[in-house]
Short mmCIF file of C-alpha atoms and ligand atoms in Angstrom, two decimals:
data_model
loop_
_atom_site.label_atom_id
_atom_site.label_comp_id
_atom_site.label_asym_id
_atom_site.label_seq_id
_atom_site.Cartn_x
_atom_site.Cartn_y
_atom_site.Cartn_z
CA UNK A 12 8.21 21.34 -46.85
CA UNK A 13 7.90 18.08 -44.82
CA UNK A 14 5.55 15.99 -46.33
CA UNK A 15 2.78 14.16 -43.69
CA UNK A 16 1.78 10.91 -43.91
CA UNK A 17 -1.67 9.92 -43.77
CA UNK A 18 -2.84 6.07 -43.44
CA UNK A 19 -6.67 5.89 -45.51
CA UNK A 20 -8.43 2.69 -44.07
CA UNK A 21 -11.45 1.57 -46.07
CA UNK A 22 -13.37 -1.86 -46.49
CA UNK A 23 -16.83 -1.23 -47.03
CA UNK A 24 -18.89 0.07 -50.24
CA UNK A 25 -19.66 3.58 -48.98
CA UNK A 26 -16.43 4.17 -47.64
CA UNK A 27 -14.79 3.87 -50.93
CA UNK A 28 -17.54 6.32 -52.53
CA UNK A 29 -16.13 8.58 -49.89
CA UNK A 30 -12.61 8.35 -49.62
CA UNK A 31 -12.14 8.96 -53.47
CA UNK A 32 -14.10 12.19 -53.16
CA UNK A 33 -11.35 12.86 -50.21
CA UNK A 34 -8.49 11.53 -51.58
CA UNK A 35 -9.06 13.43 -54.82
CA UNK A 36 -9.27 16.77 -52.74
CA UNK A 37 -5.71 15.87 -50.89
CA UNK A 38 -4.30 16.45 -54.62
CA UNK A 39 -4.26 20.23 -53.92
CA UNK A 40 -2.39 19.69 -51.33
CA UNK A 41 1.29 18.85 -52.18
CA UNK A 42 1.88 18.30 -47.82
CA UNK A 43 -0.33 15.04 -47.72
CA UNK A 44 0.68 12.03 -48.66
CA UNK A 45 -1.83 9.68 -48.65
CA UNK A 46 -1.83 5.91 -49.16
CA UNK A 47 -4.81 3.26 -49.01
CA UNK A 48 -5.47 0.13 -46.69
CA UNK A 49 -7.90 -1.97 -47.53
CA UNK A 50 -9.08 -4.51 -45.15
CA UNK A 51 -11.42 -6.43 -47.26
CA UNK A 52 -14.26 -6.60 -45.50
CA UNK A 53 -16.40 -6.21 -49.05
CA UNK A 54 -14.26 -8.30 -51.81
CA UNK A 55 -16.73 -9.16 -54.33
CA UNK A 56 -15.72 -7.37 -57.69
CA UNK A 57 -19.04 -5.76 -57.78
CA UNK A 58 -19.08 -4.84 -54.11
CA UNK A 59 -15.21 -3.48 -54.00
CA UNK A 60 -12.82 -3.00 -57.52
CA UNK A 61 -15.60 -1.14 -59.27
CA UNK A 62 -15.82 1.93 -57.33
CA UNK A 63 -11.80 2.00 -57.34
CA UNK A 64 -11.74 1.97 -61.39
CA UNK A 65 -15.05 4.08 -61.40
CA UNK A 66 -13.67 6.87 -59.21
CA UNK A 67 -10.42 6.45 -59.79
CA UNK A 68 -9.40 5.98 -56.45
CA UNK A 69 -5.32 5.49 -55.73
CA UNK A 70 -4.89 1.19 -55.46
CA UNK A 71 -4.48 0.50 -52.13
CA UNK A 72 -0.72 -0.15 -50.90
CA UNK A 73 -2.28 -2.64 -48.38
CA UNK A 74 -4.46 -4.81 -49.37
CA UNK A 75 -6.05 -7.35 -46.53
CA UNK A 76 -8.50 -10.48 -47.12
CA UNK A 77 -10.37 -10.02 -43.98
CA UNK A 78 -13.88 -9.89 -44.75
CA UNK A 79 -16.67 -12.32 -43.31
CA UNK A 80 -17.51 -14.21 -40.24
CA UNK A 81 -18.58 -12.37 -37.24
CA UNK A 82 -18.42 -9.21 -35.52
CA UNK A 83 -15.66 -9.84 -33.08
CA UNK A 84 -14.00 -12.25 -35.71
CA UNK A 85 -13.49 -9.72 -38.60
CA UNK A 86 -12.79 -7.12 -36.30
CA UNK A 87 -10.00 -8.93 -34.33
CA UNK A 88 -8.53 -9.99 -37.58
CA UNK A 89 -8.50 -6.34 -38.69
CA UNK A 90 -7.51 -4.90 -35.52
CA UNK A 91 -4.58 -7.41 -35.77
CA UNK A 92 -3.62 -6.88 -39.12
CA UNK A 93 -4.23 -2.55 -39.41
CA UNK A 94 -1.13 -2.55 -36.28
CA UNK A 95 1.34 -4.47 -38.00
CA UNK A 96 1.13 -1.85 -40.92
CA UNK A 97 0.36 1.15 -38.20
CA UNK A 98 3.80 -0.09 -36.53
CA UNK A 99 5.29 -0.23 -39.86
CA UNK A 100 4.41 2.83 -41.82
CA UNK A 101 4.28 5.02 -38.75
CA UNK A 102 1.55 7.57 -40.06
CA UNK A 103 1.48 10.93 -39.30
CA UNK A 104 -2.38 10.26 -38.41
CA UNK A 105 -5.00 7.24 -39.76
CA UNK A 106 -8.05 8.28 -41.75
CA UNK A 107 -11.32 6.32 -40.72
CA UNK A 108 -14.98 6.61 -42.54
CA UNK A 109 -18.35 6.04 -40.97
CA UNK A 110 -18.90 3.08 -38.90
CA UNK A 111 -18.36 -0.58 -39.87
CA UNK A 112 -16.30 -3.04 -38.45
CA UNK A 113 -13.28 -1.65 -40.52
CA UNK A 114 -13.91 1.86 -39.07
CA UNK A 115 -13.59 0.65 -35.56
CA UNK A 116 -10.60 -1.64 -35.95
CA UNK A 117 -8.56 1.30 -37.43
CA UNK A 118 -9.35 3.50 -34.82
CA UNK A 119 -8.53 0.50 -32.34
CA UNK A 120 -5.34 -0.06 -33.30
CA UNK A 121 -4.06 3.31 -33.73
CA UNK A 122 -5.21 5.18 -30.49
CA UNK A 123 -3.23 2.39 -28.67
CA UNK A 124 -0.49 2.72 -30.23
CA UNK A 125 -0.54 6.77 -30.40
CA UNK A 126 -1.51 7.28 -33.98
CA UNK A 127 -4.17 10.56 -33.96
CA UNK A 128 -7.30 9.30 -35.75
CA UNK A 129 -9.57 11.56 -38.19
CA UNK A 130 -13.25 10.42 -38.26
CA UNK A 131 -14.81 11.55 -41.09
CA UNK A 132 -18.73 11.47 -40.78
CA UNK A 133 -18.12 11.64 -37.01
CA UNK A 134 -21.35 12.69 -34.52
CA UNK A 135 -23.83 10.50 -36.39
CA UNK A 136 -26.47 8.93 -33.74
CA UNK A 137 -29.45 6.52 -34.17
CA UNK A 138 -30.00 6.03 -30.22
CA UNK A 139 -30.46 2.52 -31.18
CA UNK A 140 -27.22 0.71 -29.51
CA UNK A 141 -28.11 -2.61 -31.10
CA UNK A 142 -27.22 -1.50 -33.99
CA UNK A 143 -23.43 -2.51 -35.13
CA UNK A 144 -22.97 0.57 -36.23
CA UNK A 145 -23.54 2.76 -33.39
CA UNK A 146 -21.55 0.88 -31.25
CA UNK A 147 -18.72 1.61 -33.67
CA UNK A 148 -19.17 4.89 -34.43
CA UNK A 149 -19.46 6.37 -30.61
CA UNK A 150 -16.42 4.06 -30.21
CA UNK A 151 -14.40 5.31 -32.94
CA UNK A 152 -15.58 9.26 -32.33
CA UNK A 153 -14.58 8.66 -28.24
CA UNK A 154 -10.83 8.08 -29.35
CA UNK A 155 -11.20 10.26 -32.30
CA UNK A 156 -8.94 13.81 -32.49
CA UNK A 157 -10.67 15.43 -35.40
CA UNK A 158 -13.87 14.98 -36.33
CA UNK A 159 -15.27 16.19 -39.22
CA UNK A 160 -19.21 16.26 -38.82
CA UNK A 161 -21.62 15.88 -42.03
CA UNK A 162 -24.31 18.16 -40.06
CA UNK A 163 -25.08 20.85 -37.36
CA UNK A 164 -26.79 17.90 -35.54
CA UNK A 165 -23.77 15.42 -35.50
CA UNK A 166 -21.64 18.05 -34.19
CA UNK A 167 -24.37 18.59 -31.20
CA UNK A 168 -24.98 14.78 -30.67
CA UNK A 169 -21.05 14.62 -29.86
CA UNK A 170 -21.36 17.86 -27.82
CA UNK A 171 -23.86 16.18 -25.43
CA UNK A 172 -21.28 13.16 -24.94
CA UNK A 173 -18.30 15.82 -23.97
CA UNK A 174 -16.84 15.79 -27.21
CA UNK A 175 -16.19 19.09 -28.36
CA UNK A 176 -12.24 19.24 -29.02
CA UNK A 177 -11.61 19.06 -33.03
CA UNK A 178 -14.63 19.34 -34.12
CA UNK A 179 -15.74 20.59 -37.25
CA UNK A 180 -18.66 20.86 -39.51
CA UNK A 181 -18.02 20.19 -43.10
CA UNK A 182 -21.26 19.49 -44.56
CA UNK A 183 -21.76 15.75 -46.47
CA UNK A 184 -18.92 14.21 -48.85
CA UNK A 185 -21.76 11.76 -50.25
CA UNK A 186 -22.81 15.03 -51.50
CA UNK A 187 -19.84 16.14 -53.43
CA UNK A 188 -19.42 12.45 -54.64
CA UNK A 189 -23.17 12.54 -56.29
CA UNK A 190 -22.46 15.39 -57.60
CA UNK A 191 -19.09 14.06 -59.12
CA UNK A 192 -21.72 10.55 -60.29
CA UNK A 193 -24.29 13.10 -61.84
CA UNK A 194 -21.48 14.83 -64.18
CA UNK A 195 -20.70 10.98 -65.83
CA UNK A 196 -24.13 9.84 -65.63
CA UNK A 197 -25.71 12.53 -67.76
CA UNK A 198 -26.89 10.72 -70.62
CA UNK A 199 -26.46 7.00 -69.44
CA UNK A 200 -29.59 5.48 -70.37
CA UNK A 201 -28.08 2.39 -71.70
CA UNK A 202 -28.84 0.68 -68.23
CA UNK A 203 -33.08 1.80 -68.07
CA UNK A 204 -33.05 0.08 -71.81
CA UNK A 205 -31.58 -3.42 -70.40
CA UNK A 206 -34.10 -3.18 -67.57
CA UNK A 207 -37.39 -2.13 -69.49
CA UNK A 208 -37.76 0.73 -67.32
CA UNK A 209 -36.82 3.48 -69.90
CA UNK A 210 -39.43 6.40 -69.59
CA UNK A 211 -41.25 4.44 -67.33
CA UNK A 212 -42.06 5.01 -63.61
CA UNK A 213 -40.28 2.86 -61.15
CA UNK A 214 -38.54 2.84 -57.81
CA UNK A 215 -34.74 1.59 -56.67
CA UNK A 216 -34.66 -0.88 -53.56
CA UNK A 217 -31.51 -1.37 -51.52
CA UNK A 218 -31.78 -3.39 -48.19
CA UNK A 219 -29.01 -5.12 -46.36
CA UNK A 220 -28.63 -3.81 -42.75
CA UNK A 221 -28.12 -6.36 -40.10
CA UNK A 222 -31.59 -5.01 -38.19
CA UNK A 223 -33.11 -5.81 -41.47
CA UNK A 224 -31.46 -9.62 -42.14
CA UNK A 225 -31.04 -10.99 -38.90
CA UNK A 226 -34.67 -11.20 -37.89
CA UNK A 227 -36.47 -13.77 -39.61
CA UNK A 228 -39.66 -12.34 -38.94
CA UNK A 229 -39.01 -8.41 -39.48
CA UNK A 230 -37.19 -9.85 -43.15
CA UNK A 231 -40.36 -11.20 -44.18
CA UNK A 232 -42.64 -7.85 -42.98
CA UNK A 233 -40.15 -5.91 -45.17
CA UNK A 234 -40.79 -8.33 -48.15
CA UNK A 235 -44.27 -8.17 -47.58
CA UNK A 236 -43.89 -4.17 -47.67
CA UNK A 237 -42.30 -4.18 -50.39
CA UNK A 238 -44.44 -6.10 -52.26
CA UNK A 239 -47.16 -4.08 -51.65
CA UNK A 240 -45.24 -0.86 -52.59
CA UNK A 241 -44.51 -2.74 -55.85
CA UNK A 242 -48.32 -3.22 -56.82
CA UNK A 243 -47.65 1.03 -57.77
CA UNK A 244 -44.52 0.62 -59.85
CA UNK A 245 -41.95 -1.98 -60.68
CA UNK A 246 -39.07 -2.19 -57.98
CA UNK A 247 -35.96 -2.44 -59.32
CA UNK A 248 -33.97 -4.47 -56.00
CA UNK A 249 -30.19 -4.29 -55.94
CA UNK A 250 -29.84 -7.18 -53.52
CA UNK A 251 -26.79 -6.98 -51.38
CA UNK A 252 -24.80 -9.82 -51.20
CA UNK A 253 -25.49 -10.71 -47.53
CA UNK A 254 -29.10 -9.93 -48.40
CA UNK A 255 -29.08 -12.41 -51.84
CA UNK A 256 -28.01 -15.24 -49.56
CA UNK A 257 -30.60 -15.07 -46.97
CA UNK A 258 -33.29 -14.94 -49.77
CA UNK A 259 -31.52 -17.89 -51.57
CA UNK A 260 -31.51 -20.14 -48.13
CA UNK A 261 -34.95 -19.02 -47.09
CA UNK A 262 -36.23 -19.66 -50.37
CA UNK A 263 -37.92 -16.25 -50.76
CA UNK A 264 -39.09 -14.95 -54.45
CA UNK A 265 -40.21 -11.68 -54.07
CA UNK A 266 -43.13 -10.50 -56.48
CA UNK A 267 -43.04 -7.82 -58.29
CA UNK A 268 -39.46 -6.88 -57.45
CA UNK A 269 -37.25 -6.99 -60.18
CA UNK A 270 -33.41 -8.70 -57.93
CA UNK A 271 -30.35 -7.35 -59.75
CA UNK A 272 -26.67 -7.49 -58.58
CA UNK A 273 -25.19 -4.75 -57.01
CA UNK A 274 -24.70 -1.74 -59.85
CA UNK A 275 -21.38 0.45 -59.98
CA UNK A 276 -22.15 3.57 -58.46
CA UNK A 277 -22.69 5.42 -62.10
CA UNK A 278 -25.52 2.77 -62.55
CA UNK A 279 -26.89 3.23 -59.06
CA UNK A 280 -26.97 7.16 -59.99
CA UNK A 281 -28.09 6.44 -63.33
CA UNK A 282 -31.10 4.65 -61.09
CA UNK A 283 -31.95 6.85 -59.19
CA UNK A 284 -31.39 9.93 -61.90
CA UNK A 285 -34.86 8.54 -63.82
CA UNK A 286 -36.80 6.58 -60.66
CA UNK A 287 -39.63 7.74 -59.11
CA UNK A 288 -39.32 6.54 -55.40
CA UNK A 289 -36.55 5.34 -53.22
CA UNK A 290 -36.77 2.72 -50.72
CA UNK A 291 -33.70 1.56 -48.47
CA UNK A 292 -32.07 0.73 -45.30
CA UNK A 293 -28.85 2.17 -46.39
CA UNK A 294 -28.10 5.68 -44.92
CA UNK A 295 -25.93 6.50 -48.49
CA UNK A 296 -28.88 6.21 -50.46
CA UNK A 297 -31.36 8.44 -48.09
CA UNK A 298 -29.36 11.57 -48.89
CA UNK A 299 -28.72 10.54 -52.71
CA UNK A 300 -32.13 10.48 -53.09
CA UNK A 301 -32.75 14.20 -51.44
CA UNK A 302 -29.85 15.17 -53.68
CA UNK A 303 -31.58 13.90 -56.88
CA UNK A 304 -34.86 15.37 -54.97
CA UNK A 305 -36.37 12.00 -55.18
CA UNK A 306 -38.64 10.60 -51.97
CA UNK A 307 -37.73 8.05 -49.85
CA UNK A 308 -38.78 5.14 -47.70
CA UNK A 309 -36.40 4.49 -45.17
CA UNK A 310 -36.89 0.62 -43.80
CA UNK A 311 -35.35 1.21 -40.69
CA UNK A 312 -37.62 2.45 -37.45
CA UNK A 313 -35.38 5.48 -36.81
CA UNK A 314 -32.43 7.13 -39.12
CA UNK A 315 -29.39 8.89 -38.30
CA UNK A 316 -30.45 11.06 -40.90
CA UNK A 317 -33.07 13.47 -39.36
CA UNK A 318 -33.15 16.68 -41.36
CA UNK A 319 -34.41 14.32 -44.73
CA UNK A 320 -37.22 13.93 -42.65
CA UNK A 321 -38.05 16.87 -41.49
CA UNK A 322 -37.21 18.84 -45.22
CA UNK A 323 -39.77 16.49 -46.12
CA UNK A 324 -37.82 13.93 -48.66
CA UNK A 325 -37.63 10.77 -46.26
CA UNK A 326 -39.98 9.31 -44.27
CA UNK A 327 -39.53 5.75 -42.18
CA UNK A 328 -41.38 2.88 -43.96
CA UNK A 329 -43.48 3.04 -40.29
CA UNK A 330 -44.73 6.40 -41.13
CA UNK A 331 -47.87 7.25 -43.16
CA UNK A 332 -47.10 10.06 -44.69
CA UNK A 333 -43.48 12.49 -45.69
CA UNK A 334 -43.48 15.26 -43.49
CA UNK A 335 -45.06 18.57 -44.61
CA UNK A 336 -43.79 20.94 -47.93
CA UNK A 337 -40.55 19.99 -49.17
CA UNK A 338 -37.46 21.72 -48.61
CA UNK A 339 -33.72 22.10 -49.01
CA UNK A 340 -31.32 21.11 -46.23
CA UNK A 341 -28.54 23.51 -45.93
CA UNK A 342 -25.94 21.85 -43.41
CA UNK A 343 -24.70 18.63 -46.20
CA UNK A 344 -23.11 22.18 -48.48
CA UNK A 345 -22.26 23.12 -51.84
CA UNK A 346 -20.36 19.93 -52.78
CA UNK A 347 -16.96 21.29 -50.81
CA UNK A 348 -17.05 19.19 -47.92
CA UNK A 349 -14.22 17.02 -49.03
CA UNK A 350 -11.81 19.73 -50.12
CA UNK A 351 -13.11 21.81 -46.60
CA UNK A 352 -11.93 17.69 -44.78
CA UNK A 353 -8.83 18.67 -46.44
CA UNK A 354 -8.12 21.92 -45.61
CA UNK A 355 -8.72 20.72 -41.99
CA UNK A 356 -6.64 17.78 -42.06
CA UNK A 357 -3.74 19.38 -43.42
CA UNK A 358 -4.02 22.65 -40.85
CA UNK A 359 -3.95 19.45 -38.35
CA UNK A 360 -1.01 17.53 -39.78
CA UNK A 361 0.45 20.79 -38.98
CA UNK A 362 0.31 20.80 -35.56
CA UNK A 363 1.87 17.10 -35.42
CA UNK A 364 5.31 16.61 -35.41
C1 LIG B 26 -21.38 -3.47 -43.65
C2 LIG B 26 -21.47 -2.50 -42.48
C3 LIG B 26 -22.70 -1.63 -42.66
C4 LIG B 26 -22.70 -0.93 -44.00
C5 LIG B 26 -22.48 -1.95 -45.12
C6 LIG B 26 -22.29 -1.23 -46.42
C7 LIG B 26 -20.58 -3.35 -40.37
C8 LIG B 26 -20.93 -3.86 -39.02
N1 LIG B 26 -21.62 -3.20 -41.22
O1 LIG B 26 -22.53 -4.29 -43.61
O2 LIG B 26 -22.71 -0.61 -41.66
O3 LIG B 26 -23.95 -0.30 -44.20
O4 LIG B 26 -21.30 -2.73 -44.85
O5 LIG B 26 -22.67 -2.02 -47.50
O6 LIG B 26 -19.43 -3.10 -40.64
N2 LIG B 26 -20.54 -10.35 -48.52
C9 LIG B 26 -20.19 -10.91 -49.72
N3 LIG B 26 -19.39 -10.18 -50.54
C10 LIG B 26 -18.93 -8.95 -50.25
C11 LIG B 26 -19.30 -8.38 -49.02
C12 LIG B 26 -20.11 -9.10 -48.17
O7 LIG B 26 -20.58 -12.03 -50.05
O8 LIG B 26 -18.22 -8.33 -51.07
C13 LIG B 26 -21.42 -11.13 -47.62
C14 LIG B 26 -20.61 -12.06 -46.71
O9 LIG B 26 -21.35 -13.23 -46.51
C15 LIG B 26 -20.56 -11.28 -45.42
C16 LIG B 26 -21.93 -10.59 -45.42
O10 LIG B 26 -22.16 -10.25 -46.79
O11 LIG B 26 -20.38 -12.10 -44.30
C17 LIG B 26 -22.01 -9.34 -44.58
O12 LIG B 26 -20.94 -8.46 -44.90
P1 LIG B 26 -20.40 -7.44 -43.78
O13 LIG B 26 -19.33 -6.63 -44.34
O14 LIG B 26 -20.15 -8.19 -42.51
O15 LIG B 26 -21.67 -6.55 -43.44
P2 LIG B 26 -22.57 -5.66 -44.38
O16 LIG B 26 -23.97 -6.13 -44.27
O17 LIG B 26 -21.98 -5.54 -45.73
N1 LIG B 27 -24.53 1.76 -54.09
C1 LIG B 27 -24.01 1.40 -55.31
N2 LIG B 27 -24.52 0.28 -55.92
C2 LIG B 27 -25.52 -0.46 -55.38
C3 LIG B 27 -26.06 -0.06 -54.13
C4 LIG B 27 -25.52 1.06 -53.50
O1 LIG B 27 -23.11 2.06 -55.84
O2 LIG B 27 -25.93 -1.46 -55.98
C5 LIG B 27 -23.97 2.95 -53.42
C6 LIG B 27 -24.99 4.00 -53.08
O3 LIG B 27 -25.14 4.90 -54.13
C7 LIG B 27 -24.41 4.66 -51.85
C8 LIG B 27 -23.59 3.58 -51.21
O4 LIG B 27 -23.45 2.53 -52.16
O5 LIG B 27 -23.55 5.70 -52.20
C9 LIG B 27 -24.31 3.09 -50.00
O6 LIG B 27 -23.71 1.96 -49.51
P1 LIG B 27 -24.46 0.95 -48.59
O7 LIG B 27 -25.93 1.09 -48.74
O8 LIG B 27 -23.86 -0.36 -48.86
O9 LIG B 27 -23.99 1.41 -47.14
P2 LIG B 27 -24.54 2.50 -46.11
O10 LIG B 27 -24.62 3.81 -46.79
O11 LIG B 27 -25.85 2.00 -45.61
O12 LIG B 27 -23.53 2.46 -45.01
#
């Protein structure tokens, strides 16, 4: 059988969480071989090397220093960089995650150069085309040949912009990688101890989205939000590195919120195992929380994430109340979405000579 070669291009945090639950999947299937590019855009230890130990994701064969600076800077750099090794390794097809700066440049550099690209988490809409990401996602899922959609309404969002050619639902890989968390987190509790939040209520914070940090004024109405939300219950605030430096030059000590480092994703599970309430900007956490059937407080003024909203687990931090009886959300499946990605991208390595 002739094996297929299949370039993985992660750089960010979540993108690692979900290309170990993929890349453990492709182990049934003896046709893929699959090997890692990392492009650096998130370097710190705590942001990057954890999750690989954690998860035991394959070391990357490529591994780029290209994080920081700005938009058209780190993508450049990337976009750069990813076709040297595209030209090199001559994939049979690039994997791309999401939509950050690293998603975009891999995309980028192989549609010009003929490489099919696989979006995984393709379809996902906010409307709101100042964000970063939504400028690189309906980039990335315009040049995209399979596209492997977390939910019915992805899959319709890229129906109304003409896409409808490889596309497939496959229900939410965040979902099989909690699940994966939840088995080693079972009876962590060492981490609630160090924080004097054992049997006690509290919330998690996460907050780093450029809507968030780049506007002075909407950073401090946040603050001041989430300050008032921690006159309930202790916050405990794992502050982003882009986030930690804004508060450090702006001089901002939050009260009542509790800053840690950014926690390995058993702690972050651990975290949100035992809390009480969620609040974030960070579209990971707003289905981990459904899936530990926690609520949430999204700090964003719309989500790509619609159905926790309506089943009643999210609401935006604008809102006054969650919405109506709680329910279950049936499109983000049974924990199979990455070996269903797969399934799908080997039938499609298939077709490529
Ligand atoms: C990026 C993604 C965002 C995603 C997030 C996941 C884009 C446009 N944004 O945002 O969609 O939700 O990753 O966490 O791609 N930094 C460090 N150490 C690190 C990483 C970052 O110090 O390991 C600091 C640097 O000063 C850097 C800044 O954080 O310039 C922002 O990092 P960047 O990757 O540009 O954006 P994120 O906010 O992480
Ligand atoms: N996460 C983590 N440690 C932390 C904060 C987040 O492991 O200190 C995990 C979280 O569980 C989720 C993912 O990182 O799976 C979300 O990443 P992030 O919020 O950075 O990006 P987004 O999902 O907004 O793109």
């Amino acid at each position: 059988m002739a094996r297929k070669k299949i370039l993985t291009i992660v750089g960010a945090r979540p993108q690692f969480i979900k290309a170990a639950a993929i890349s453990r999947a492709f182990r049934a299937f003896p046709d893929i071989e699959e090997h890692i590019v990392h492009t650096g855009q998130h370097y710190d230890a705590n942001m990057s090397d954890i999750f690989f130990e954690e998860l035991g994701i394959p070391t990357p064969k490529h591994r780029l220093e290209l994080g920081g600076g700005s938009h058209g800077q780190m993508t450049g750099r990337m976009l750069e960089a990813l076709e040297v090794i595209f030209l090199d390794e001559k994939p049979d097809a690039i994997l791309i995650y999401g939509d950050t700066n690293s998603t975009l440049a891999g995309a980028l550099a192989a549609v010009k150069i003929h490489i099919p690209v696989i979006h995984v988490e393709a379809g996902l809409r906010s409307f709101n085309r100042k964000m970063p990401e939504e400028i690189n996602r309906i980039l990335s899922d315009q040049v995209s040949e399979l596209l492997l959609c977390p939910t019915q309404i992805s899959v319709d969002n890229l129906k109304a912009e003409g896409i409808e050619n490889g596309v497939h639902m496959v229900g939410d890989v965040m979902h099989d990688a909690t699940l994966f968390a939840i088995d080693k987190t079972k009876s962590n509790t060492d981490l609630l101890d160090k924080l004097g939040v054992k049997d006690k209520p509290f919330a998690v914070c996460t907050m780093h989205r450029a809507e968030n940090t780049d506007n002075p004024e909407r950073f401090d109405k946040l603050i001041a939000f989430l300050e008032n939300q921690a006159q309930d219950r202790p916050i405990i605030f794992a502050v982003h590195p882009r986030t930690r430096q804004l508060l450090a030059k702006r001089g901002i000590v939050p009260k009542g919120l509790q800053l840690i480092d950014p926690v390995g994703y058993f702690d972050l599970h651990t975290l949100l195992q035992h809390c009480d309430l969620v609040l974030t900007d960070s579209g990971g956490l707003q289905k981990e929380a459904y899936f530990h059937r926690k609520p949430c407080i999204t700090m964003r003024d719309e989500t790509e994430w619609v159905e926790t909203i309506e089943a009643g687990w999210n609401r935006l931090w604008t809102a006054d109340d969650w919405h109506g009886k709680r329910g279950t959300i049936a499109d983000y499946g049974l924990g199979d979405a990455a070996d269903l990605c797969a399934g799908l991208v080997s039938d499609f390595l298939k077709t490529k000579q």
